Tab-separated table of C-alpha atoms in Angstrom:
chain	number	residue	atom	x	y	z
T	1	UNK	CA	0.000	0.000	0.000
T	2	UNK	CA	1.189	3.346	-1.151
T	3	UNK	CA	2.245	6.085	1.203
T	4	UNK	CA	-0.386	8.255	0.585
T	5	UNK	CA	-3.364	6.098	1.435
T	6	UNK	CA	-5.290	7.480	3.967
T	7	UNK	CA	-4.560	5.717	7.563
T	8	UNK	CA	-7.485	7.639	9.881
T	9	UNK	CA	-9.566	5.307	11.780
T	10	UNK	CA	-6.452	2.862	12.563
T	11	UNK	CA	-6.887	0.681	15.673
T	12	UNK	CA	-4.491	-0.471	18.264
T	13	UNK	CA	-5.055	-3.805	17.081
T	14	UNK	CA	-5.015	-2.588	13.290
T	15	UNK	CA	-1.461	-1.573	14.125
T	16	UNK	CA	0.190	-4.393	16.158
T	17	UNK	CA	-0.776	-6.391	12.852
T	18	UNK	CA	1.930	-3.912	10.828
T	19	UNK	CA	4.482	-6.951	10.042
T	20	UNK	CA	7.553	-6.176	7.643
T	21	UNK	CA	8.883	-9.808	7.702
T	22	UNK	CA	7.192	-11.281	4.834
T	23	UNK	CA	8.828	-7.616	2.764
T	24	UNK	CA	12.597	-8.164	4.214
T	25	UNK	CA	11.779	-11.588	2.943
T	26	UNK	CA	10.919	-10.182	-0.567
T	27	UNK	CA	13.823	-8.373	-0.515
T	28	UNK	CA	15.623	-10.886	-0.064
T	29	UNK	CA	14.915	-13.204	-2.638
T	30	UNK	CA	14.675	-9.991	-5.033
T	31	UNK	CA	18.656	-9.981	-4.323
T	32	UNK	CA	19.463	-13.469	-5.653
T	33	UNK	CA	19.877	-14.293	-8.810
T	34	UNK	CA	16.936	-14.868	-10.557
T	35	UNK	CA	17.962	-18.117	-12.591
T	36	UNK	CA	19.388	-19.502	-9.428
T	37	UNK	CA	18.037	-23.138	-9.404
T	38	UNK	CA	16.919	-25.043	-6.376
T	39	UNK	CA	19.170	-27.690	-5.977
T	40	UNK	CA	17.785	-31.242	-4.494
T	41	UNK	CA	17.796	-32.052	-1.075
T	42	UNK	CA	20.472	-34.908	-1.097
T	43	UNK	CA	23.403	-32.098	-2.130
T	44	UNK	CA	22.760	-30.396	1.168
T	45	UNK	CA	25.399	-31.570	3.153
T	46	UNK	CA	27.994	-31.674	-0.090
T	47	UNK	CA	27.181	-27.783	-0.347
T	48	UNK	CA	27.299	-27.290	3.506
T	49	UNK	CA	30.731	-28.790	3.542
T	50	UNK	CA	31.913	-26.477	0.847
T	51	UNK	CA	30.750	-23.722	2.449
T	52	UNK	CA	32.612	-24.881	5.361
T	53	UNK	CA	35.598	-25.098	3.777
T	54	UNK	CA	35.091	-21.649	2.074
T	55	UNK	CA	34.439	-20.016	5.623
T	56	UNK	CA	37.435	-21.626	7.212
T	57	UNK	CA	39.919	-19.819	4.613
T	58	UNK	CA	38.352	-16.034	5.676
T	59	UNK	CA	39.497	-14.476	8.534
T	60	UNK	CA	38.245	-16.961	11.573
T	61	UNK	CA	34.740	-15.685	12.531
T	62	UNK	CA	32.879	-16.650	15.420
T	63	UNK	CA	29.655	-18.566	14.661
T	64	UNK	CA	27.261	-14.960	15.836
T	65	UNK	CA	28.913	-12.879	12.796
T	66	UNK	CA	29.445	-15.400	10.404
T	67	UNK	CA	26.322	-17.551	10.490
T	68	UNK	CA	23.895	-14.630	12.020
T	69	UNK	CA	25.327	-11.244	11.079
T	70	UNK	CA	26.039	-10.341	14.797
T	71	UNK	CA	22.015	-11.472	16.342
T	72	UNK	CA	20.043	-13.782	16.877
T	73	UNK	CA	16.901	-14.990	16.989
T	74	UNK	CA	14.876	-16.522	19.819
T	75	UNK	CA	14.148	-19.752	18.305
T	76	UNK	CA	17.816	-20.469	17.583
T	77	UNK	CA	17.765	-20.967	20.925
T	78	UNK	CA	15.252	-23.628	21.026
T	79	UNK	CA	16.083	-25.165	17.852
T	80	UNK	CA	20.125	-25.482	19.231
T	81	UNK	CA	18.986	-26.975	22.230
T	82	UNK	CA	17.300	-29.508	20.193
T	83	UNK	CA	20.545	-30.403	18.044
T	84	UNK	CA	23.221	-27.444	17.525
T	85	UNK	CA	25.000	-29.338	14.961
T	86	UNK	CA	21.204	-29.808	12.673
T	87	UNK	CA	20.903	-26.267	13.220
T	88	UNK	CA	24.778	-25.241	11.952
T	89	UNK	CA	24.237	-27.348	8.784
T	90	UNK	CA	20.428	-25.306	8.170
T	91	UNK	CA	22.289	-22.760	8.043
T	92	UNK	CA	25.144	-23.126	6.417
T	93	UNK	CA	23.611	-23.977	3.174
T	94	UNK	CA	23.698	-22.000	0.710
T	95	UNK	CA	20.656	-19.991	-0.695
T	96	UNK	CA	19.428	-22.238	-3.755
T	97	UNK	CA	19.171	-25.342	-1.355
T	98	UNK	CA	15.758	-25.676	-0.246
T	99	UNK	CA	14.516	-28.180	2.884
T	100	UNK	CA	11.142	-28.801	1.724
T	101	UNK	CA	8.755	-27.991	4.891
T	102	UNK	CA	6.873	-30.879	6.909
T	103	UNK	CA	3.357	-30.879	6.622
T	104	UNK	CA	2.973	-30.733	10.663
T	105	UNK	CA	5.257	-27.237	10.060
T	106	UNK	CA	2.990	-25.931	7.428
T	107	UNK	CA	-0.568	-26.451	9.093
T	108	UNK	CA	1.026	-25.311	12.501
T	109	UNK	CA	2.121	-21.585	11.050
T	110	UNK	CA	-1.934	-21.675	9.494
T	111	UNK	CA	-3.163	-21.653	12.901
T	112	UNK	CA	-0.792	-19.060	14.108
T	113	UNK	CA	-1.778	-16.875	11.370
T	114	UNK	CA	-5.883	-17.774	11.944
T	115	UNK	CA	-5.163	-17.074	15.959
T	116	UNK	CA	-3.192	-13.982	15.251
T	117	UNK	CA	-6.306	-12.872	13.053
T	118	UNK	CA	-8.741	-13.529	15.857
T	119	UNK	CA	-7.663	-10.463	17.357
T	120	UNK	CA	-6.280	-8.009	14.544
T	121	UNK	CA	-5.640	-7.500	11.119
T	122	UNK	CA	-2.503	-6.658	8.729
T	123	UNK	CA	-2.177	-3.527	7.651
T	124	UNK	CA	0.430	-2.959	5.253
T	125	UNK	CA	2.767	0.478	5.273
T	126	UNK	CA	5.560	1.632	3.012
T	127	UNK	CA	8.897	1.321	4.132
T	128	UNK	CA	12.015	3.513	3.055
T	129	UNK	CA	14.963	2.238	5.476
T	130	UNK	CA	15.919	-0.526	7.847
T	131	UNK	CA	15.398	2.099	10.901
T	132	UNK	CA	11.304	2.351	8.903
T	133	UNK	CA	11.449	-1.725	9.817
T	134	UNK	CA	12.886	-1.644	13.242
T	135	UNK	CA	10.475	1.132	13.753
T	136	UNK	CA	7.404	-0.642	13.106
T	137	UNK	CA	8.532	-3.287	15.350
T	138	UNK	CA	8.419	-0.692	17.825
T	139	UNK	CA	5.448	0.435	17.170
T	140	UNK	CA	3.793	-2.601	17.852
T	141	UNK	CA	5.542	-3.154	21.084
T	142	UNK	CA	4.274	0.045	22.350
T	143	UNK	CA	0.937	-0.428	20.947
T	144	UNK	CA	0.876	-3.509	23.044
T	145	UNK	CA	2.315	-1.775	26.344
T	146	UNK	CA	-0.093	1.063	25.915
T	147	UNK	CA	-3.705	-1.453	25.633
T	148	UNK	CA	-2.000	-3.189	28.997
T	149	UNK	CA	-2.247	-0.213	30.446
T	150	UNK	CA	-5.274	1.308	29.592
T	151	UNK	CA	-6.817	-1.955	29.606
T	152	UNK	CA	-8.177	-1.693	26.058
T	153	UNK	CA	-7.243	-5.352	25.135
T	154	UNK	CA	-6.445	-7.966	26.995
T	155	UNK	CA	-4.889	-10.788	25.179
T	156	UNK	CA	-1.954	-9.366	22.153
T	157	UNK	CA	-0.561	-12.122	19.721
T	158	UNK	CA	2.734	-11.838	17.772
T	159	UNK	CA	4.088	-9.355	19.808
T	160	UNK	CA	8.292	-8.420	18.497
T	161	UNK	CA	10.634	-8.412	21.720
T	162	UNK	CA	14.638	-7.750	21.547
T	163	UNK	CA	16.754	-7.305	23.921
T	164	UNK	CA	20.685	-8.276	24.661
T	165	UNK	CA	21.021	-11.786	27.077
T	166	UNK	CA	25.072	-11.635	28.240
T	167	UNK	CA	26.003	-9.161	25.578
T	168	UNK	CA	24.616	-11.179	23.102
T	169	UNK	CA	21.334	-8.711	20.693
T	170	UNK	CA	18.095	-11.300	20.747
T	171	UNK	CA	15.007	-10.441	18.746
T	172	UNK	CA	11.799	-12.385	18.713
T	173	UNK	CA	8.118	-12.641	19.003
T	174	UNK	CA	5.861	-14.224	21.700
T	175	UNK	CA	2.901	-15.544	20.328
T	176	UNK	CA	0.948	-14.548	23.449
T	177	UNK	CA	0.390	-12.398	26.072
T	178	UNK	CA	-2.143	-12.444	28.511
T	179	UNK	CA	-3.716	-9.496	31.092
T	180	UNK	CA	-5.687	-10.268	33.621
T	181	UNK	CA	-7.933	-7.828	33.900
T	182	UNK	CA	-8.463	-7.801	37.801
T	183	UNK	CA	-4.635	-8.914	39.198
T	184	UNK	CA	-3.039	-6.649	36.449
T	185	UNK	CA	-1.039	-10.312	36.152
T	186	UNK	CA	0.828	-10.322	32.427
T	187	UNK	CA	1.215	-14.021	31.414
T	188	UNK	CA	3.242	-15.277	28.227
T	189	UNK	CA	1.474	-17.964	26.582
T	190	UNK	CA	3.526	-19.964	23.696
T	191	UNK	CA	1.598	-21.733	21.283
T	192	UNK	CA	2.855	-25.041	20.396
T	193	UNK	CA	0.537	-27.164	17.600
T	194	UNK	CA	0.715	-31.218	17.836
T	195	UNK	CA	0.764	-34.079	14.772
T	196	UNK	CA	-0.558	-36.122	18.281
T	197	UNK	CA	-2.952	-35.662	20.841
T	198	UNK	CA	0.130	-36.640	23.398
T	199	UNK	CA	2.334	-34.580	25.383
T	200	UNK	CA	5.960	-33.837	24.051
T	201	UNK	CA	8.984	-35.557	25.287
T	202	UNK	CA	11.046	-33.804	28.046
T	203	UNK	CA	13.520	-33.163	25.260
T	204	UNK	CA	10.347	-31.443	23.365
T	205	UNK	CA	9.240	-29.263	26.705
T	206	UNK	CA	13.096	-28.142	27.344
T	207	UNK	CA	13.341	-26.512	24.426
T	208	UNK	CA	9.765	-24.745	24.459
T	209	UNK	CA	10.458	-24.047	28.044
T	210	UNK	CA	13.773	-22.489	27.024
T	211	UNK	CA	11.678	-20.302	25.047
T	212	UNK	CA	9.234	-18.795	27.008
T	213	UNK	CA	11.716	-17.931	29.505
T	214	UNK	CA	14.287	-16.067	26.938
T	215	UNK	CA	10.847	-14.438	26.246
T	216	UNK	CA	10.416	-13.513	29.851
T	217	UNK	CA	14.086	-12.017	30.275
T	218	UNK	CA	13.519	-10.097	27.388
T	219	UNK	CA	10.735	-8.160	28.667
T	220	UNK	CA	11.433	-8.358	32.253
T	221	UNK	CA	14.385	-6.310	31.184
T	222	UNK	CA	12.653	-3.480	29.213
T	223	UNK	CA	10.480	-3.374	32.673
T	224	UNK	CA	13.848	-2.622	34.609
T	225	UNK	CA	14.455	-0.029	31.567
T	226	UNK	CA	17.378	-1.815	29.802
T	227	UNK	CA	16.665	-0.616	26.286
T	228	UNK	CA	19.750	-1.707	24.145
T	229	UNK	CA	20.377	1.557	22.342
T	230	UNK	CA	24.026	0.783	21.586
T	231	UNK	CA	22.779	-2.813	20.032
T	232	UNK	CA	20.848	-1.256	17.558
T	233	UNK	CA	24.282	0.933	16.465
T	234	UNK	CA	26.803	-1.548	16.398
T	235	UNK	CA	24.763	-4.583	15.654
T	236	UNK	CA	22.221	-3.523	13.432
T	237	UNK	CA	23.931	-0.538	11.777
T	238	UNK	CA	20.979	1.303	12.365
T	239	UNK	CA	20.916	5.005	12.731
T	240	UNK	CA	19.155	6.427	15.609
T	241	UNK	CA	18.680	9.975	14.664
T	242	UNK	CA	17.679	9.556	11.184
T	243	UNK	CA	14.422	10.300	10.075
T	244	UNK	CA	11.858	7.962	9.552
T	245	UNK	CA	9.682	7.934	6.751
T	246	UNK	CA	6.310	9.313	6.150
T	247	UNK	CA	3.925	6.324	6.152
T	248	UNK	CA	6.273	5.498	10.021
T	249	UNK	CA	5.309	8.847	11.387
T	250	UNK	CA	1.350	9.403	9.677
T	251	UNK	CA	1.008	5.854	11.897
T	252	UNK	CA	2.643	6.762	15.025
T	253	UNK	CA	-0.238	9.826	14.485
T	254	UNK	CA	-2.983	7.979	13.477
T	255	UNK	CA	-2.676	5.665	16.758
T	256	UNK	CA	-2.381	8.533	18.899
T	257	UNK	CA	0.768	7.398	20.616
T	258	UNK	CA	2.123	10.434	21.653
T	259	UNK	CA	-0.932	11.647	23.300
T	260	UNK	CA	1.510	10.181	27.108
T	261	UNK	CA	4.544	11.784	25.740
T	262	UNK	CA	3.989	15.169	25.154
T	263	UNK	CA	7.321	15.841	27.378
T	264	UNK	CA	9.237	14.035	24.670
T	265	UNK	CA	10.528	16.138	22.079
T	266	UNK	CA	9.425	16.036	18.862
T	267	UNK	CA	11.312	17.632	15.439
T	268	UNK	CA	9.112	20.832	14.865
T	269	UNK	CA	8.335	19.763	11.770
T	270	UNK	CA	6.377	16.519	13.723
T	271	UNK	CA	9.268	13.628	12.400
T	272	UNK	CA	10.356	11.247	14.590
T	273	UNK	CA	13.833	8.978	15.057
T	274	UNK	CA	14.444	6.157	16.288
T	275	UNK	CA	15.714	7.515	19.552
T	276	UNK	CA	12.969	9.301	20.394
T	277	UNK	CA	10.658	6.349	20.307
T	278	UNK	CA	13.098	4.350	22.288
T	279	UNK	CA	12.455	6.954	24.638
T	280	UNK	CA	8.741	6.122	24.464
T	281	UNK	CA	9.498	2.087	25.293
T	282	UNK	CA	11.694	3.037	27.812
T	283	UNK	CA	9.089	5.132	29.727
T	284	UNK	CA	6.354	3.108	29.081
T	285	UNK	CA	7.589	-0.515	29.764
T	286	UNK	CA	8.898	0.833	33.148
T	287	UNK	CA	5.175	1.379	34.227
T	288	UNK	CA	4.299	-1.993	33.450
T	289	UNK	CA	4.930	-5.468	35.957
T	290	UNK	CA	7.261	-8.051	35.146
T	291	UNK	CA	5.989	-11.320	33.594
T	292	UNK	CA	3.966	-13.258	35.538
T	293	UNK	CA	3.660	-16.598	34.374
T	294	UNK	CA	4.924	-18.907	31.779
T	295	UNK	CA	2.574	-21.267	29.649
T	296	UNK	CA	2.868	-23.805	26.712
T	297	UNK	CA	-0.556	-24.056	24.753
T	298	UNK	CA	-0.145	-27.263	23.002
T	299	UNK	CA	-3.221	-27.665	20.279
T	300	UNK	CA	-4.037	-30.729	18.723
T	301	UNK	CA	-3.698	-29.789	14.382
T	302	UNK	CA	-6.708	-31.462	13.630
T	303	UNK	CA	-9.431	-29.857	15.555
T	304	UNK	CA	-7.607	-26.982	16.610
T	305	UNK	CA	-8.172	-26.756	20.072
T	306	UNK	CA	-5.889	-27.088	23.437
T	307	UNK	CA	-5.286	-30.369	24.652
T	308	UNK	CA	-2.585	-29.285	27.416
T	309	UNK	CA	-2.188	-25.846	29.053
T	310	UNK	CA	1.212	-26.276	30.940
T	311	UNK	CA	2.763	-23.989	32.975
T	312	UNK	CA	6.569	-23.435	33.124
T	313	UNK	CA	8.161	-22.315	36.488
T	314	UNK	CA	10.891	-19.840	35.705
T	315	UNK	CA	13.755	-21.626	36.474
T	316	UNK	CA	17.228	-19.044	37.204
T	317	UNK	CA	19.850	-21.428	37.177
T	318	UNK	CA	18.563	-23.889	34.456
T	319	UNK	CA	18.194	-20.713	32.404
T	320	UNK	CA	21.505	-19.537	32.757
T	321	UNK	CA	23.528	-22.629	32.170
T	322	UNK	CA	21.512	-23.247	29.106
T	323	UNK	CA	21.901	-19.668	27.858
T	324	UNK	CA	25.381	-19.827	28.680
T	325	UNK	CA	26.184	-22.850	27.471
T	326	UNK	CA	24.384	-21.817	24.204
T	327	UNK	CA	25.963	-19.145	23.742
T	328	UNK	CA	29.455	-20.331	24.285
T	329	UNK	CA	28.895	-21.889	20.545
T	330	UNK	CA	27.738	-18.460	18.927
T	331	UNK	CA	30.604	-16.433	20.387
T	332	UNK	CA	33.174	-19.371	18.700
T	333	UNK	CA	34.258	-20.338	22.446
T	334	UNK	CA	33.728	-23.975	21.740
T	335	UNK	CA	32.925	-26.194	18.779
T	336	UNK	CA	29.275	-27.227	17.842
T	337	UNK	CA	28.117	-30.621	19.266
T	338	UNK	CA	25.048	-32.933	18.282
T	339	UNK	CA	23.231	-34.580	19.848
T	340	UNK	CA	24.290	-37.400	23.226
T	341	UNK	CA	24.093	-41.411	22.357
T	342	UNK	CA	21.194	-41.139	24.864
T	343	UNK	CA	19.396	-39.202	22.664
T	344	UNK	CA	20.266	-40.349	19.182
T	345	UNK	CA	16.751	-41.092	18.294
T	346	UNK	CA	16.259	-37.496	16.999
T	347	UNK	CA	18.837	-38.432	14.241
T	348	UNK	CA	16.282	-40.574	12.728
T	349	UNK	CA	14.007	-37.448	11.659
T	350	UNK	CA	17.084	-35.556	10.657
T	351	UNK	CA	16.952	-34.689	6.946
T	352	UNK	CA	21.136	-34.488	7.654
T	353	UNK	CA	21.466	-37.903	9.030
T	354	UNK	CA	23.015	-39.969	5.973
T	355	UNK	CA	26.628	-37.493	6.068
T	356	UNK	CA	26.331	-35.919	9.800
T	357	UNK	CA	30.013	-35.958	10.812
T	358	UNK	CA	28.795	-35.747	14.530
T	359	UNK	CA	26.442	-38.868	14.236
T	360	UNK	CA	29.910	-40.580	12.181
T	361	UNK	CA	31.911	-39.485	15.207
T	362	UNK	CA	29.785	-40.744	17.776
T	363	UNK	CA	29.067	-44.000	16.214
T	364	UNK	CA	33.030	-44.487	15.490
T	365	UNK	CA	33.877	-44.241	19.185
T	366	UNK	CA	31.138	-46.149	20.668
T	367	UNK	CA	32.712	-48.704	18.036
T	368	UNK	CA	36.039	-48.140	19.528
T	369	UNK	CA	34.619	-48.621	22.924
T	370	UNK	CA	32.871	-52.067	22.172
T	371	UNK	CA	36.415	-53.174	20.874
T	372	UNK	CA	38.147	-52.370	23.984
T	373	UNK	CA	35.463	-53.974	25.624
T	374	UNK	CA	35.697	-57.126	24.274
T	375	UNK	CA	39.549	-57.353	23.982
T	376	UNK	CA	39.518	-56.910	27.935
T	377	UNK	CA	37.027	-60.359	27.895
């Protein structure tokens, strides 16, 4: 939609749809070359292993730049703790490889996209620069924070988070979040679809309640008013003071959210920065309470509807040595690692299984083992 549609009558939940992912994507594939073909799914691990090789004669990189560009996402998290070494080969692949999708995969992001719907719809806005992008994201954050508050709405879905988790700058989305509308209580709810009507393995619910608790930590942190200003510089490259474009600031009108911040100074010809709306995060999550409680809302694909509401106790320690631990890979402190024997049968889903070097290692040395083994009989 062009700039110069007209935006008046915008709701709250009108704008927390605004969603620029789907457009970076675009932009993306608008970059490669167009007669690039896709290549078939059995030279994956041929063309991860030349990439490999490629990387390892550039300057040594740690995994965070040269896999990630310097950030990462939430579900990395989640999908490392699953098996780090699946995850390297994804992605180190290059482009014109394609890992065809799972069915399960496919009709679980439908019923995101129908629950995200339930409550809002996308409205589409013309973007100039990658501060217009980050700015939306803002947007809807403080779209969000501002319905808590007033108590205008009181569950938000697909709402963007960032943040920076031991120095490291983390952006995501929570698929839920919850109000209570007489405690004031703010619940995260994560919204996990099922194949089966069964509850997930423990090596399933680690990884979801990894998750949900990154997602706490995030915003817990904007409530103690850690806004990562100097993340968004030196990570992103993004410029703070630079002007965002006209569609960014007719919407940040048309919402009315500067109706709390009339301290906050605004260009007198009405643009605003990037700064300046940081400003408005900081001052607003700071009102708000820290998260409350953690849930995993596992639905059954077939008819839709929750089979298992489970709460997930926010767990300090466990967090930390898995965040730390995690991150020891990304900052190149330690080499990846699959999966342990005792968990091996999650190589037989594995699309990498047939040339994983891990699964080779592992299987040479329990071979080794059963050798010495029997040599000592």
């Amino acid at each position: 939609m062009e700039s110069e549609e007209v935006w008046d009558g915008i709701s709250d939940e009108d704008l927390l749809a605004v969603d620029l992912d789907e457009a970076d994507q675009q932009t993306k594939a608008a970059a490669s070359p167009s007669s690039a073909k896709k290549r078939d799914c059995s030279e994956m691990l041929q063309s991860s292993d030349m990439k490999s090789k490629e990387n390892s004669d550039k300057q040594k990189a740690p995994p965070l730049e040269l896999l990630r560009g310097g950030y990462l996402w939430v579900s990395d998290f989640s999908s490392q703790l699953w098996c780090e070494q699946q995850l390297e080969y994804k992605l180190t692949l290059p482009p014109d490889v394609t890992i065809p999708e799972p069915e399960q995969v496919t009709r679980g992001s439908e019923l995101h996209l129908a629950r995200e719907l339930q409550v809002h719809d996308y409205v589409n806005i013309k973007v100039t620069s990658d501060e217009d992008i980050f700015a939306v994201k803002i947007m809807n954050m403080l779209v969000v924070m501002k319905s808590i508050l007033t108590q205008s709405a009181f569950i938000h879905r697909e709402v963007p988070i960032f943040g920076v988790i031991n120095g490291v700058f983390i952006i995501g989305k929570i698929d839920e979040i919850r109000v209570d509308k007489e405690t004031f209580n703010i619940d995260i709810v994560d919204l996990k679809t099922r194949k089966n009507k069964r509850p997930p393995s423990g090596s399933q619910k680690a990884t979801h309640n990894l998750q949900v608790m990154v997602y706490k930590r995030l915003f817990d942190d904007l409530v103690r008013g850690l806004v990562p200003r100097h993340s968004l510089t030196a990570t992103l490259n993004l410029d703070l003071n630079r002007t965002l474009g006209d569609s960014i600031n007719t919407h940040i009108s048309a919402v009315q959210l500067t109706s709390q911040f009339d301290h906050i100074s605004v260009e007198s010809d009405g643009t605003w920065t990037l700064s300046l709306m940081l400003d408005m995060i900081k001052e607003t999550a700071e009102s708000l309470p820290f998260i409350n409680q953690l849930f995993i809302d596992y639905v059954w694909q077939e008819d839709h509807q929750t089979f298992l509401l489970e709460e997930v106790k926010y767990d300090g320690i466990w967090f930390e040595r898995k965040m730390t631990r995690c991150l020891e890979y990304w900052q190149g402190k330690r080499e990846c690692q699959g999966v342990d024997i005792e968990e091996a049968w999650k190589c037989h889903s594995c699309e990498f299984q047939a040339g994983c070097k891990w699964l080779t290692q592992k299987t040479e040395e329990l071979q080794q083992a059963q050798k010495l083994k029997y040599k000592k009989c």
